[in-house]
């Protein structure tokens, strides 16, 4: 199985990532999903995934250790930025005193790489579909998360004339929208 391959890996970078993560016991599916995976993903969420790629490709234990520590720091930063963005998005969603059936927050301070995480947290907390948009000067990017009763990609399909592009599945989607279409999309 894939877990066995990871447990026996000869890749120095992956061994260093496992060691720096202070895992208890042999690597498990839970370790991969909740400890190793987020560390590998953090770099790409905040900047570029090249550090993660290099960690997996390096043949040097020293470089692997250096990159593992860098990814650990990126993951901590991602956690902090996500928590701050969730607080901001929650405040914006509740600013009118009543929560709408669809949470729709557009803000320039919410990074596109964590918008889906923020949407997931709000959907989980309020049991409503959530759309989080990182505002950019002309074309903004958004992530949407949903509840089982509402297919978010089908909803975006119905709005496709307003969008530059979109894709996803029933529970999660992403899109790009020209800013002059944001109110219509909302």
Coordinates of C-alpha atoms in Angstrom, one line a residue:
X1 CA 0.0 0.0 0.0
X2 CA 1.0 3.6 -0.4
X3 CA 1.3 4.0 3.4
X4 CA 3.8 1.1 3.5
X5 CA 5.8 2.8 0.8
X6 CA 5.9 6.0 2.7
X7 CA 6.9 4.2 5.9
X8 CA 9.9 2.6 4.1
X9 CA 10.8 5.6 2.0
X10 CA 14.4 6.1 1.1
X11 CA 13.8 9.8 0.1
X12 CA 15.8 11.9 2.5
X13 CA 13.5 14.9 2.3
X14 CA 10.4 12.8 3.2
X15 CA 12.3 11.1 6.0
X16 CA 13.2 14.6 7.4
X17 CA 9.6 15.8 7.0
X18 CA 8.4 12.8 9.0
X19 CA 11.1 13.3 11.7
X20 CA 10.4 17.0 12.0
X21 CA 6.7 16.4 12.4
X22 CA 7.2 14.3 15.6
X23 CA 4.8 11.6 14.6
X24 CA 3.8 9.1 17.2
X25 CA 4.2 5.5 15.9
X26 CA 4.5 4.4 12.3
X27 CA 3.1 6.7 9.6
X28 CA -0.6 6.2 9.2
X29 CA -3.3 7.5 6.8
X30 CA -4.3 10.0 9.5
X31 CA -0.7 11.3 9.7
X32 CA -0.6 11.7 6.0
X33 CA -3.9 13.6 5.9
X34 CA -3.6 15.7 8.9
X35 CA 0.1 16.2 9.5
X36 CA 2.3 15.5 6.4
X37 CA -0.2 16.6 3.7
X38 CA -0.9 20.0 5.2
X39 CA 2.9 20.7 5.5
X40 CA 3.4 19.8 1.9
X41 CA 0.4 21.8 0.8
X42 CA 1.2 25.0 2.8
X43 CA 4.0 26.2 0.6
X44 CA 1.7 26.2 -2.5
X45 CA -1.1 27.8 -0.6
X46 CA 1.0 30.8 0.4
X47 CA 3.5 31.1 -2.5
X48 CA 4.9 28.3 -4.7
X49 CA 5.0 24.6 -4.2
X50 CA 8.6 24.3 -5.3
X51 CA 9.9 23.8 -1.8
X52 CA 7.6 20.8 -1.4
X53 CA 8.7 19.5 -4.8
X54 CA 12.3 20.0 -3.9
X55 CA 11.8 18.3 -0.5
X56 CA 10.4 15.2 -2.2
X57 CA 13.1 15.2 -4.9
X58 CA 16.3 16.0 -2.9
X59 CA 18.9 13.4 -2.4
X60 CA 20.5 15.4 0.5
X61 CA 19.4 14.8 4.1
X62 CA 20.7 18.2 5.0
X63 CA 18.7 20.0 2.3
X64 CA 15.7 17.8 3.2
X65 CA 16.0 18.9 6.9
X66 CA 16.2 22.6 5.8
X67 CA 13.2 22.3 3.6
X68 CA 11.2 20.3 6.2
X69 CA 11.7 23.1 8.7
X70 CA 10.8 25.7 6.1
X71 CA 7.6 23.8 5.3
X72 CA 6.8 23.6 9.0
X73 CA 7.1 27.3 9.2
X74 CA 4.9 27.8 6.1
X75 CA 2.3 25.5 7.7
X76 CA 2.3 27.5 10.9
X77 CA 1.9 30.7 8.9
X78 CA -0.9 29.2 6.9
X79 CA -2.7 28.2 10.1
X80 CA -2.4 31.7 11.4
X81 CA -3.5 33.4 8.2
X82 CA -6.4 31.0 7.9
X83 CA -7.6 31.7 11.5
X84 CA -7.3 35.4 10.9
X85 CA -9.2 35.2 7.5
X86 CA -12.0 33.0 9.1
X87 CA -12.5 35.7 11.8
X88 CA -12.6 38.5 9.2
X89 CA -14.9 36.5 6.9
X90 CA -17.2 35.6 9.8
X91 CA -17.4 39.3 10.8
X92 CA -18.2 40.4 7.2
X93 CA -20.8 37.6 6.8
X94 CA -22.5 38.7 10.1
X95 CA -22.1 42.4 9.6
X96 CA -25.8 43.0 8.8
X97 CA -26.9 41.1 11.9
X98 CA -28.5 38.2 10.1
X99 CA -26.7 35.4 8.2
X100 CA -27.8 35.0 4.6
X101 CA -28.7 31.5 3.2
X102 CA -25.5 31.8 1.2
X103 CA -22.4 33.2 2.8
X104 CA -20.6 35.4 0.2
X105 CA -17.5 37.3 1.2
X106 CA -15.2 39.2 -1.1
X107 CA -12.0 40.8 0.4
X108 CA -8.6 41.7 -0.9
X109 CA -6.9 40.5 2.3
X110 CA -8.0 36.9 2.0
X111 CA -5.4 34.9 0.1
X112 CA -6.6 32.8 -2.8
X113 CA -4.6 29.9 -1.5
X114 CA -6.6 29.7 1.7
X115 CA -10.0 30.9 0.4
X116 CA -11.2 27.3 0.2
X117 CA -10.1 26.6 3.7
X118 CA -12.0 29.7 5.0
X119 CA -15.1 28.7 3.0
X120 CA -14.9 25.2 4.5
X121 CA -14.7 26.5 8.0
X122 CA -17.7 28.8 7.5
X123 CA -19.7 26.1 5.9
X124 CA -18.9 23.8 8.8
X125 CA -19.7 26.4 11.4
X126 CA -22.9 27.7 9.9
X127 CA -24.1 24.8 7.8
X128 CA -24.5 27.1 4.8
X129 CA -22.8 27.2 1.4
X130 CA -19.9 29.6 1.5
X131 CA -18.2 31.6 -1.2
X132 CA -14.9 33.4 -0.5
X133 CA -13.4 35.7 -3.1
X134 CA -9.9 37.2 -3.1
X135 CA -10.4 40.6 -4.7
X136 CA -7.8 41.5 -7.3
X137 CA -7.7 44.7 -9.4
X138 CA -9.7 43.4 -12.4
X139 CA -10.4 39.6 -12.2
X140 CA -10.9 38.0 -8.8
X141 CA -10.6 34.4 -7.7
X142 CA -13.1 32.6 -5.5
X143 CA -13.6 29.3 -3.8
X144 CA -16.9 27.8 -2.8
X145 CA -17.9 25.0 -0.4
X146 CA -21.3 23.6 0.1
X147 CA -23.7 21.4 2.0
X148 CA -25.1 18.2 0.6
X149 CA -28.5 19.8 -0.2
X150 CA -26.9 22.3 -2.6
X151 CA -24.7 21.5 -5.6
X152 CA -22.3 24.5 -5.8
X153 CA -20.9 23.6 -9.2
X154 CA -24.4 23.4 -10.7
X155 CA -25.1 26.8 -9.2
X156 CA -22.0 28.2 -10.9
X157 CA -23.0 26.5 -14.1
X158 CA -26.2 28.5 -14.0
X159 CA -24.1 31.7 -13.6
X160 CA -21.5 30.8 -16.2
X161 CA -22.1 33.8 -18.3
X162 CA -20.9 36.0 -15.4
X163 CA -17.7 34.0 -14.9
X164 CA -14.3 33.9 -16.7
X165 CA -14.0 30.2 -15.7
X166 CA -15.1 27.8 -13.1
X167 CA -15.0 24.1 -12.1
X168 CA -15.4 21.7 -9.3
X169 CA -17.9 19.2 -7.9
X170 CA -21.1 19.2 -5.9
X171 CA -19.4 20.2 -2.6
X172 CA -16.4 22.4 -3.7
X173 CA -15.7 24.7 -6.6
X174 CA -13.4 27.4 -7.7
X175 CA -13.9 30.3 -10.2
X176 CA -12.6 33.5 -11.6
X177 CA -14.9 36.5 -12.1
X178 CA -14.4 40.0 -13.5
X179 CA -15.0 42.5 -10.7
X180 CA -17.8 44.3 -12.5
X181 CA -19.8 41.0 -12.3
X182 CA -19.3 40.4 -8.5
X183 CA -22.6 41.9 -7.5
X184 CA -24.5 40.0 -10.2
X185 CA -22.8 36.8 -9.1
X186 CA -23.6 37.4 -5.4

